[in-house]
Coordinates of C-alpha atoms and ligand atoms in Angstrom, one line a residue:
X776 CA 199.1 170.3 194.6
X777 CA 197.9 174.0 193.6
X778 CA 195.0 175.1 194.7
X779 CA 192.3 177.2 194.1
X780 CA 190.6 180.8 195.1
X781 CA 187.4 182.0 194.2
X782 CA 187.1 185.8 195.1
X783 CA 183.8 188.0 195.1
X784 CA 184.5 192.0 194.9
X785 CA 182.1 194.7 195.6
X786 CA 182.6 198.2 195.5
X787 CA 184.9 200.5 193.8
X788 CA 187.8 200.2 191.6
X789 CA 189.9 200.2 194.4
X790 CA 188.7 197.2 195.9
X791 CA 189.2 195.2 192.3
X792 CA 192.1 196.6 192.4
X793 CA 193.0 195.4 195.7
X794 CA 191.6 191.4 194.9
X795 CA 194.1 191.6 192.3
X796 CA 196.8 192.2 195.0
X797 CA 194.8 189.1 197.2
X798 CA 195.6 186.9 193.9
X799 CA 199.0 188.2 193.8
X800 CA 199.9 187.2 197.6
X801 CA 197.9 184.2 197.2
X802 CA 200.2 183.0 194.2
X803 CA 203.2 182.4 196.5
X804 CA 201.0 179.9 198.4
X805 CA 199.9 178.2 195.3
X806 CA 196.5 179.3 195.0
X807 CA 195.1 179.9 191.2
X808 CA 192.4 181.7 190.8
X809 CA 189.0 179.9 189.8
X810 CA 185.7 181.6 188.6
X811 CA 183.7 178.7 189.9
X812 CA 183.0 179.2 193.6
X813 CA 182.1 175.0 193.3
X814 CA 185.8 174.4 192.4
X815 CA 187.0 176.4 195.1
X816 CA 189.3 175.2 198.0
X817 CA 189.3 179.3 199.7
X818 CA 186.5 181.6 199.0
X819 CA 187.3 185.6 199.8
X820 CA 184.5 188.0 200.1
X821 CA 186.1 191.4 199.2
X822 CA 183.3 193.7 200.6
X823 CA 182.4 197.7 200.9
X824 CA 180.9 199.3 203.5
X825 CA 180.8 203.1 201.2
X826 CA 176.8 202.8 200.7
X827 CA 174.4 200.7 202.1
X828 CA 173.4 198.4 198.6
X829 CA 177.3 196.5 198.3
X830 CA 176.7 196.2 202.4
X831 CA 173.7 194.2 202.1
X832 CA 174.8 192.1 199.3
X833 CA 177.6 190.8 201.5
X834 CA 175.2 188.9 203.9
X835 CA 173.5 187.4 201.2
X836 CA 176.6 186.7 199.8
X837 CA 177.9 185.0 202.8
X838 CA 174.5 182.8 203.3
X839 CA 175.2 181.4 199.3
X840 CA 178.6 179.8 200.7
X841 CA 177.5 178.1 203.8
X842 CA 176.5 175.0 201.5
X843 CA 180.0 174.8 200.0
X844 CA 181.5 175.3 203.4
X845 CA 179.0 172.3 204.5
X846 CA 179.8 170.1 202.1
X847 CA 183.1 170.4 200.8
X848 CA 184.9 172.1 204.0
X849 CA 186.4 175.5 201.8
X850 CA 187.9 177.8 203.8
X851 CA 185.5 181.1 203.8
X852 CA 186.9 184.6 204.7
X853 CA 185.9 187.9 204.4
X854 CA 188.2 191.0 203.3
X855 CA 187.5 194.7 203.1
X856 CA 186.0 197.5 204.5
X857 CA 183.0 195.7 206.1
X858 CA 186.0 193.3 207.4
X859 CA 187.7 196.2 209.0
X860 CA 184.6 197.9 210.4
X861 CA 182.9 194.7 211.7
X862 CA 185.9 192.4 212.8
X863 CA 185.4 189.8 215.9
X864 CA 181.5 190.7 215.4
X865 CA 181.6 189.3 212.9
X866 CA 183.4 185.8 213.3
X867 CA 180.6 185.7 215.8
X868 CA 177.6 186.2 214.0
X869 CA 178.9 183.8 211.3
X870 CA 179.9 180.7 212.7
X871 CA 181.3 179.0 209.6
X872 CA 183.8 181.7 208.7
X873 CA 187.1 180.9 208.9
X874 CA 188.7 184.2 208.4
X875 CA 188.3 188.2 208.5
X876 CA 191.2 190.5 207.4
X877 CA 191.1 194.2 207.3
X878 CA 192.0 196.8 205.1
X879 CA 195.5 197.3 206.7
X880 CA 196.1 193.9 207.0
X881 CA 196.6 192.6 203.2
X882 CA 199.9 191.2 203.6
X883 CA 198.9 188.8 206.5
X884 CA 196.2 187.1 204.0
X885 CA 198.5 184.1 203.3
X886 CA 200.0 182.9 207.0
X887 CA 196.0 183.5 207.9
X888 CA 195.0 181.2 205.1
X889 CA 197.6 178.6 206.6
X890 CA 196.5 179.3 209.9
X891 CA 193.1 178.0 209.1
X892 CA 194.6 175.5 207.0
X893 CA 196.6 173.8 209.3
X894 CA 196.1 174.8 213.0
X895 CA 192.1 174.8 212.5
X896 CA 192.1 178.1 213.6
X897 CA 189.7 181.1 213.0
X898 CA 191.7 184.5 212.3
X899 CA 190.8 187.9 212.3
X900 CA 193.8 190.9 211.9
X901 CA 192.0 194.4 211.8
X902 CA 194.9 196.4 213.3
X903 CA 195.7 199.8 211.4
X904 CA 198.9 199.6 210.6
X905 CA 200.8 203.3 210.2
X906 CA 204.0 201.7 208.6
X907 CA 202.2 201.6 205.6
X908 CA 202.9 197.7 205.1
X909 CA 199.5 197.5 203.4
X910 CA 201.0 199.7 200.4
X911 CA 204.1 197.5 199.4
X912 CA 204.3 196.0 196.1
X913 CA 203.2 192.9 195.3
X914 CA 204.2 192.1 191.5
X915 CA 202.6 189.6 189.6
X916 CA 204.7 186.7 189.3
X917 CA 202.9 184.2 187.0
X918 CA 199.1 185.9 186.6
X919 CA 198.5 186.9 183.3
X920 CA 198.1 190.9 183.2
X921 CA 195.9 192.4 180.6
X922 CA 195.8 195.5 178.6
X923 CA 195.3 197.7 181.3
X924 CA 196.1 197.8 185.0
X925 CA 195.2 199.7 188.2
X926 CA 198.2 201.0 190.2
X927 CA 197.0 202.1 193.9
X928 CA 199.4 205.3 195.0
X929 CA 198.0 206.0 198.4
X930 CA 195.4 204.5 200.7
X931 CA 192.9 206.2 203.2
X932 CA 191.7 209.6 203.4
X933 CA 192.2 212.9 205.6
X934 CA 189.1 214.4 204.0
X935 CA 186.0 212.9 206.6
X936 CA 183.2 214.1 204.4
X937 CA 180.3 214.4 207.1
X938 CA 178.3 210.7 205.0
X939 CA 181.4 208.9 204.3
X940 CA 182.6 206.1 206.0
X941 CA 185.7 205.7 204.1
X942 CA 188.5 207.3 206.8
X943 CA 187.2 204.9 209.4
X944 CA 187.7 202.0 207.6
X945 CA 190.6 202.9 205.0
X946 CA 192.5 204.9 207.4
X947 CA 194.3 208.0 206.8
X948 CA 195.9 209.4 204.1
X949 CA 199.3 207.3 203.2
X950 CA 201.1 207.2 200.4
X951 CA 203.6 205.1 198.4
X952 CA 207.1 206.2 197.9
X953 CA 207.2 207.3 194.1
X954 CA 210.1 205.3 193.7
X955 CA 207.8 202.0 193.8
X956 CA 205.1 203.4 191.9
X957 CA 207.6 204.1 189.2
X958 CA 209.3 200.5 189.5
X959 CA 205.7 198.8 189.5
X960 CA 204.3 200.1 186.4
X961 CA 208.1 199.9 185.1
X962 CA 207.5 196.1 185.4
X963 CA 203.9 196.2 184.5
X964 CA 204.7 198.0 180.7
X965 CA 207.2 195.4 180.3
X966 CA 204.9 192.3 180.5
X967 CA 202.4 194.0 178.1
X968 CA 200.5 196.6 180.1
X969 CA 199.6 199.9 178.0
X970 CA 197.7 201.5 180.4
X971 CA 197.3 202.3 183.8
X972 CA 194.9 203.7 185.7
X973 CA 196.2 205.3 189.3
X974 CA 194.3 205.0 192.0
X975 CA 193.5 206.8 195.4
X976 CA 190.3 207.9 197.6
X977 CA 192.1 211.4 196.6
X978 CA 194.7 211.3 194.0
X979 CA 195.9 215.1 194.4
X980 CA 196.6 214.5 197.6
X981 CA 199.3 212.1 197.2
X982 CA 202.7 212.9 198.1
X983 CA 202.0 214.4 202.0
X984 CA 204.0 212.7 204.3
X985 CA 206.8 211.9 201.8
X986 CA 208.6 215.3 202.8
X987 CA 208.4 217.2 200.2
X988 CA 209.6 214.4 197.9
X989 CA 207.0 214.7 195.0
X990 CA 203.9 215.9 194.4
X991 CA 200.7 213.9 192.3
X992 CA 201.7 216.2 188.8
X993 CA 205.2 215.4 189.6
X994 CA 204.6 212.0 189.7
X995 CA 202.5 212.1 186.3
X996 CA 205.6 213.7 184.6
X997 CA 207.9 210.4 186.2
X998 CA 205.8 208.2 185.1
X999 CA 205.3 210.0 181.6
X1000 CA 209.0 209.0 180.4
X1001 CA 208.3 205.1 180.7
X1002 CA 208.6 203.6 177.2
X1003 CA 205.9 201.1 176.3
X1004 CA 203.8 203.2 178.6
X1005 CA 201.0 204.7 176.1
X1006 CA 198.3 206.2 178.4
X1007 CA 198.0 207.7 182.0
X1008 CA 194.7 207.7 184.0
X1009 CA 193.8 208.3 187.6
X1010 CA 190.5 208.2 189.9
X1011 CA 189.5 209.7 192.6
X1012 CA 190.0 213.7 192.6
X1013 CA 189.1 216.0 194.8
X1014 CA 188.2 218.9 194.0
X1015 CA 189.2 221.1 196.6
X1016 CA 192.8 220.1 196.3
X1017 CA 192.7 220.1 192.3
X1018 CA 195.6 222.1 191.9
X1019 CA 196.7 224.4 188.9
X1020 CA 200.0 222.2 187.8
X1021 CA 197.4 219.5 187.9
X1022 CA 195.0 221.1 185.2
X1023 CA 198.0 221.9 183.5
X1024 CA 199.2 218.3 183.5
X1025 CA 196.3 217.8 180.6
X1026 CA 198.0 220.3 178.3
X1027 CA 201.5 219.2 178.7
X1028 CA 201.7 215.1 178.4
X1029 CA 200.3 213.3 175.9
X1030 CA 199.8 210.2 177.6
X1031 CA 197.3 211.4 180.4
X1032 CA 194.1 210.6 178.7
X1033 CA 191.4 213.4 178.2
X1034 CA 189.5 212.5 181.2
X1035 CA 189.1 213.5 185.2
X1036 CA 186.7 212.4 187.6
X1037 CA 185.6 215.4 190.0
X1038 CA 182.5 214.2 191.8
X1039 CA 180.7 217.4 193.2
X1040 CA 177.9 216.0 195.3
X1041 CA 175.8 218.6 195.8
X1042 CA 175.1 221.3 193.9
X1043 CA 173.9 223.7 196.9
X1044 CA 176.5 225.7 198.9
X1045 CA 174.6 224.6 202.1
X1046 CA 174.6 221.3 201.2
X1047 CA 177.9 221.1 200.4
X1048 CA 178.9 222.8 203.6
X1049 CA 177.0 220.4 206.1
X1050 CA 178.9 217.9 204.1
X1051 CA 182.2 219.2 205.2
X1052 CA 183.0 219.1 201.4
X1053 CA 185.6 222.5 201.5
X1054 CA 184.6 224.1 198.5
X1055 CA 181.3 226.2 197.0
X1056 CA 179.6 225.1 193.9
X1057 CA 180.9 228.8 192.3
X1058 CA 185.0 227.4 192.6
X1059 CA 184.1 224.0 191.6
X1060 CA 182.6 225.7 188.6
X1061 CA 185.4 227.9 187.9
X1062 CA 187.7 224.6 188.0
X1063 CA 185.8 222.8 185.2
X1064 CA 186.0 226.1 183.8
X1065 CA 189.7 225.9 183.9
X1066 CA 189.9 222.1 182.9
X1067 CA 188.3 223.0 179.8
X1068 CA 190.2 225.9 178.9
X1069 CA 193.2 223.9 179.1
X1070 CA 192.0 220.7 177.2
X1071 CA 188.8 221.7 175.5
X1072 CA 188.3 218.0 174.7
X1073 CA 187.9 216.6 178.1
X1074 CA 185.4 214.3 179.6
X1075 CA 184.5 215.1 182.8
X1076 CA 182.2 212.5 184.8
X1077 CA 181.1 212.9 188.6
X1078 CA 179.9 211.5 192.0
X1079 CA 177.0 213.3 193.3
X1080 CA 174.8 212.1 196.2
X1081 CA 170.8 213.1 196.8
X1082 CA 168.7 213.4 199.7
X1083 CA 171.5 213.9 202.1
X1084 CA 169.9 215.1 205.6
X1085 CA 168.6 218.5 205.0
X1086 CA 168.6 218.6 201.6
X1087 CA 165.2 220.7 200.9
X1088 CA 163.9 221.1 197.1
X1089 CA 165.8 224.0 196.3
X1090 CA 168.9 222.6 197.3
X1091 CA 168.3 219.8 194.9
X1092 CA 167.0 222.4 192.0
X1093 CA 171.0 223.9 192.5
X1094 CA 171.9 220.2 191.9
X1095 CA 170.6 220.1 188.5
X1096 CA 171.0 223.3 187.4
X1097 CA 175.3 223.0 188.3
X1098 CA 175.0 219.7 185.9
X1099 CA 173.0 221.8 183.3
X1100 CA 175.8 224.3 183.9
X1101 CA 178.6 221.9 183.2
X1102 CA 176.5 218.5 181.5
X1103 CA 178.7 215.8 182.2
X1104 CA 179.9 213.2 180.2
X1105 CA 179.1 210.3 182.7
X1106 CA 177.5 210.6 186.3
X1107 CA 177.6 208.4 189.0
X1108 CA 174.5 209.2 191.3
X1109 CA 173.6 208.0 194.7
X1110 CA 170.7 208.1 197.6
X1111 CA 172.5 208.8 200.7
X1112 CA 172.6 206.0 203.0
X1113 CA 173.2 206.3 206.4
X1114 CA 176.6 205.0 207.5
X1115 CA 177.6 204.6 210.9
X1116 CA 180.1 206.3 213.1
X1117 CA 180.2 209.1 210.7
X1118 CA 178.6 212.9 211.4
X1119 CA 175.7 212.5 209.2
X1120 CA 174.9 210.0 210.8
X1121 CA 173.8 212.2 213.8
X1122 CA 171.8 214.3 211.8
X1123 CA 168.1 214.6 212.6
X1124 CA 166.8 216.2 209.5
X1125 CA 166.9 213.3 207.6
X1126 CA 165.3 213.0 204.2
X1127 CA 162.2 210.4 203.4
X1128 CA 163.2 207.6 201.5
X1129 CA 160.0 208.7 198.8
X1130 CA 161.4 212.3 198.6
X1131 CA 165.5 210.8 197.5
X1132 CA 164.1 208.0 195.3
X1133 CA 161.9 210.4 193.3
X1134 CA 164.8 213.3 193.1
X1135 CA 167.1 210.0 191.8
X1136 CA 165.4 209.0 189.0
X1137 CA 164.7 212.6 187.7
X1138 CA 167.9 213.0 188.2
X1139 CA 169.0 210.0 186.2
X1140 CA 166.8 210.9 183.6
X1141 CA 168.6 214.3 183.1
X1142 CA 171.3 212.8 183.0
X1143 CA 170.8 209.7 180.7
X1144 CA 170.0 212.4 177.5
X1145 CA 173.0 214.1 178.6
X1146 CA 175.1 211.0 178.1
X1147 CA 173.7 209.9 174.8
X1148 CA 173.3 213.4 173.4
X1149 CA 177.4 213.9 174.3
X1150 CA 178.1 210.2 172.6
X1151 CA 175.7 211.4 169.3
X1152 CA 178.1 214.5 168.7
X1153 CA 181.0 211.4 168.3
X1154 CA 179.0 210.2 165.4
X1155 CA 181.8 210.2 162.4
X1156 CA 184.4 211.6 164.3
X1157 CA 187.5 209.6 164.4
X1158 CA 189.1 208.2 168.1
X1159 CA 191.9 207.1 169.1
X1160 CA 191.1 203.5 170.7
X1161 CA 192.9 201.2 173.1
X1162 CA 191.8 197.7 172.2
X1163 CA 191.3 195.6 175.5
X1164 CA 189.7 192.6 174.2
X1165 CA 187.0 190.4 172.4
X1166 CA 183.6 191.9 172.5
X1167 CA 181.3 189.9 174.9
X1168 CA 178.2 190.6 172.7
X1169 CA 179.4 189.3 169.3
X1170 CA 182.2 186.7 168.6
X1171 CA 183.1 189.2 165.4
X1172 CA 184.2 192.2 167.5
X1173 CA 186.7 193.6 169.8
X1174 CA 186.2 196.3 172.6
X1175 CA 188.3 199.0 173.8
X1176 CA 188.1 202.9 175.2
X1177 CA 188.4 206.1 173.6
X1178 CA 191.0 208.4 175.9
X1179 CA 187.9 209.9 177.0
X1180 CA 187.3 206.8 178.2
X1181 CA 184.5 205.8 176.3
X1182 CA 183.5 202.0 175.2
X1183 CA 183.7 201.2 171.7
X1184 CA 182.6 197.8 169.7
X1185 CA 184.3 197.5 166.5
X1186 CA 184.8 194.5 163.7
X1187 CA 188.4 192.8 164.3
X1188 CA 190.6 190.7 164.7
X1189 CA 192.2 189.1 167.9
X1190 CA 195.7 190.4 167.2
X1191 CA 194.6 194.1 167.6
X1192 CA 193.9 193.7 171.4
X1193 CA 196.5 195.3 173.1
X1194 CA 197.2 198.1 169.8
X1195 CA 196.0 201.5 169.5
X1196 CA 193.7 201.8 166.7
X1197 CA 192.2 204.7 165.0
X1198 CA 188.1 204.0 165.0
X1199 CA 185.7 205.7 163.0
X1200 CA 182.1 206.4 165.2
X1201 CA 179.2 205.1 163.2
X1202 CA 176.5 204.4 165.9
X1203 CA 176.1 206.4 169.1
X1204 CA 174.4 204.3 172.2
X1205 CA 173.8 205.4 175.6
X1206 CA 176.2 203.4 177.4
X1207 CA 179.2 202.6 174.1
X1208 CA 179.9 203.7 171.1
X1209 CA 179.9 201.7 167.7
X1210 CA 183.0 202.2 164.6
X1211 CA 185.0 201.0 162.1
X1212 CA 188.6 200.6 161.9
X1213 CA 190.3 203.0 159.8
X1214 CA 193.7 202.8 157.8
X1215 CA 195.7 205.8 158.3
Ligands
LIG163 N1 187.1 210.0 197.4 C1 186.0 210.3 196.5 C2 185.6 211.7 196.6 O1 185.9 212.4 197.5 O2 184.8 212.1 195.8 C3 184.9 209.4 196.6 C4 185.0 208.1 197.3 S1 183.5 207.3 197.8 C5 184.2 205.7 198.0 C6 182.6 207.1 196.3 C7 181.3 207.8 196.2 O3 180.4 207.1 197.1 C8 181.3 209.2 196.8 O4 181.8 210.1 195.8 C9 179.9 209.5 197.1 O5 179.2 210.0 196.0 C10 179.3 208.1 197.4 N2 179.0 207.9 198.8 C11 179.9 207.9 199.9 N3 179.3 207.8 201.0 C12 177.9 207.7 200.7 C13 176.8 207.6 201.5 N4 176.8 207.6 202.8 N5 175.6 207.6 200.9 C14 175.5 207.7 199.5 N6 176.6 207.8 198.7 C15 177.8 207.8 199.3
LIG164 FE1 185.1 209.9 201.5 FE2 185.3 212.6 201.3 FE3 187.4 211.1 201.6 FE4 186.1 211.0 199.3 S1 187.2 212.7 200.2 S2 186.9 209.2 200.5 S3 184.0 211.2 200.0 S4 185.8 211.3 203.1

C-alpha cells in the first residue's frame, strides 16, 4: 500500500533542493509525497541552523506534530543542519521523535524510516561521511519534475566565515564528479526540464579535489552543449574566488542567464576582515566592475549581514554607500545572530539588538526604492521569459522569470508553461513585473 510523506523545509535553496532528494529516496520505499501533514504516515522536518529565525521555527514546528504523532502514531523525524548539529540531544529533548539524520547522512533516510517502522526503534546517523556518499545521484523515477530544477554540485564549505555556522554542519568542501552532474541534468532536460539552477555554498570553488579534472567555468561550457537545455543558473558565489574565465563565462554562452549572486556582507574593510571574509570592499568593487563590463545587462543581487560584533556607525555608513556604489537588483539582508561554535561567537563587542534592528530597516528601505526604481526602467522593454506555471493570484495568468531572474505575471494560456515567450513590460512592482505576450 503506498504511503505518504509530508515534508517541512526551512532555509535556503539548498535545503529545498535537498527535500527533493528525501522524496526521491523515499520513492523506492513507496512513499508519495502529501501536502497535508493530517494525511501523513512520516513527517520530515528539513531544518537550518544558518540564522537564528528558521532555528526557532523548528521547535515550534516540532510542538505542532506531537498531536498527529499522539493520535495517529506518524513516524516524526528531523533532517538537516539543526539534525547534524544537535543529534542524540536531541532525541532526548523530544521524546516522540522517531528519527534524526544529518546532513551527511541522506542516503540512510529509507533503512532509518524502516527501522522505526518495523523494529520500533529511534535512529539517529550524524556521522560525516568523507566518501562523499551524500553527493550521489538520486534521479527521479516517477515524481513529476517541473520547469526548472536545482542541481547540487558540491556540498560544504572550506571558507569558515567568522558568523557562519555552515562548515560545522555541512562539512567541507566536496564536490561531485562532472561526469554525474552532466548525466543528471542529461536526464533532467529529457523529462522536460529547461532550466537548471546549480547549486553550492560556493559554486567557484567546485572542482578541488577532483585533480585537476575541471573547473566550475569548465563545467558551465559541458553542460552548455546539452540539447533541450535552454538556461544555466547557479547560487552561491564567492567573491573572493570569482575568477576571470568565470566573468567571462557571461560573455561567451548564451544559456547562462544574466544573473550572479555575490553577497558582500559588509561594506567596511574592518568589518569584512573580522569576518574572515578574504577580500576588501575596493576588489569586490572592481569585480562588479568587471561583471558589468562583460555583460552590461546583468543583475546582480547580494547577502549582506548588519550589526555583526563591532560593527560601529561608520562601518555601517561604508555599507550603504558600497550598495549606492553598485545599487543592486535584489538584496537579501540580515541581523547577525549569534551562532554557536563559530568565532564570532566569541566576540565581546557585540552589537545591541536596538542598534541592528534600526540599521535593518533603513537599510531595507534603501534598498526597496532601489529594487522598484531598477524594475520601473523595464517598463516597455521586451524580456525574454521562461514560463513556469499558472499564476497563483489570478486563474487568467501564467508566471515565469526574466533571465535576470525577475518574476513576471502575464495573460495565457496553460500550454505556454514550459516555452520561452517574449513579454512585453507594462507595470513595474516592487517584488514582479507585469506584460503582455508579444508575437515575434
Ligand atoms: N556561501 C554563501 C556566501 O558565502 O556568501 C552564503 C551562505 S549562507 C547559508 C547565506 C547567508 O546567510 C549568508 O550570505 C549571510 O548573509 C547569512 N548568514 C550566515 N550566517 C549568519 C549569521 N550568523 N547571522 C546573520 N546572517 C547570517
Ligand atoms: Fe558560510 Fe562563508 Fe562558507 Fe558562505 S563562504 S557558507 S558564509 S563560511
Amino acid at each position: 500500500m503506498q504511503k505518504r510523506v509530508y515534508i517541512e523545509t526551512y532555509g535556503c535553496q539548498m535545503n529545498e533542493h535537498d527535500s527533493e532528494r528525501m522524496l526521491r529516496l523515499l520513492e523506492s520505499s513507496n512513499y508519495a509525497e502529501t501536502k497535508d501533514p493530517r494525511q501523513a504516515d512520516l513527517i520530515l522536518v528539513n531544518t537550518c541552523s544558518v540564522r537564528e529565525k528558521p532555528e526557532h521555527k523548528v521547535c515550534s514546528a516540532l510542538g505542532r506534530f506531537r498531536r498527529l504523532k499522539e493520535e495517529k502514531g506518524t513516524i516524526i523525524g528531523v533532517t538537516g543542519c539543526v539534525a547534524q548539529q544537535e543529534g542524540h540531544r536531541l532525541l532526548d529533548r523530544v521524546p516522540y521523535l522517531d528519527m534524526v539524520i544529518g546532513t551527511h547522512a541522506l542516503p540512510l533516510l529509507p533503512s532509518a524510516v524502516q527501522k522505526v517502522e518495523f523494529l520500533g526503534q529511534r535512529v539517529c546517523e550524524t556521522n560525516f561521511d568523507p566518501e562523499g556518499a551524500y553527493l550521489q545521484t538520486v534521479l527521479p523515477q516517477s515524481l513529476p519534475v517541473g520547469v526548472k530544477s536545482y542541481v547540487t554540485i558540491m556540498q560544504g564549505c572550506d571558507h569558515f566565515c567568522a558568523f557562519c555556522v555552515v562548515p560545522y554542519v555541512r562539512g567541507r568542501e566536496k564536490s561531485r564528479p562532472s561526469s554525474d552532474i552532466v548525466s543528471e541534468v542529461d536526464h533532467l532536460t529529457q523529462q522536460g526540464v529547461k532550466e537548471v539552477c546549480l547549486l553550492g555554498q560556493n559554486v567557484n570553488g567546485y572542482g578541488k579535489g577532483l585533480k585537476g579534472e575541471i573547473d566550475f567555468p569548465d563545467l558551465l561550457y559541458r553542460l552548455h552543449d546539452l540539447e533541450g537545455l535552454e538556461r544555466i543558473r547557479f547560487t552561491t558565489s564567492h567573491p573572493a574566488d570569482l575568477s576571470e574565465k568565470l566573468i567571462q563565462s557571461f560573455r561567451d554562452l548564451k544559456k547562462l542567464c544574466e544573473h550572479i549572486h555575490l553577497p558582500f556582507q559588509s561594506g567596511s574593510n574592518r568589518i569584512l576582515k573580522r569576518m574572515h571574509r578574504g577580500y576588501t570592499r575596493e576588489t569586490y568593487l572592481e569585480r562588479i566592475g568587471c561583471l558589468r563590463e562583460v555583460c552590461p545587462s546583468i543583475a546582480i543581487t547580494a547577502d549582506v549581514i548588519v550589526g555583526f560584533p563591532g560593527e560601529e556607525e561608520e562601518d555601517f555608513e561604508q555599507t550603504l554607500d558600497l550598495m549606492d556604489r553598485v545599487r543592486f537588483d535584489d538584496l537579501f539582508s540580515f541581523k547577525y545572530s549569534i551562532r554557536k561554535g563559530t568565532r564570532a561567537a566569541q566576540f565581546t563587542d557585540q552589537v545591541d539588538e536596538e542598534a541592528k534592528q534600526k540599521r535593518l530597516a533603513l537599510l531595507q528601505g534603501i534598498q526597496r526604492e532601489v529594487t522598484l526604481q531598477k524594475n520601473q526602467i523595464l517598463d516597455g522593454s521586451v524580456q525574454e521569459v521562461l514560463v513556469e506555471g499558472r499564476s497563483k493570484q489570478s486563474e487568467r495568468d501564467v508566471t515565469g522569470r526574466t533571465r535576470t531572474n525577475r518574476v513576471v505575471n502575464f495573460d495565457g494560456t496553460q500550454d505556454l508553461i514550459g516555452k520561452l515567450v517574449s513579454v512585453r513590460i507594462t507595470k513595474a512592482y516592487p517584488h514582479s513585473l507585469r506584460g503582455e505576450a508579444i508575437s515575434d
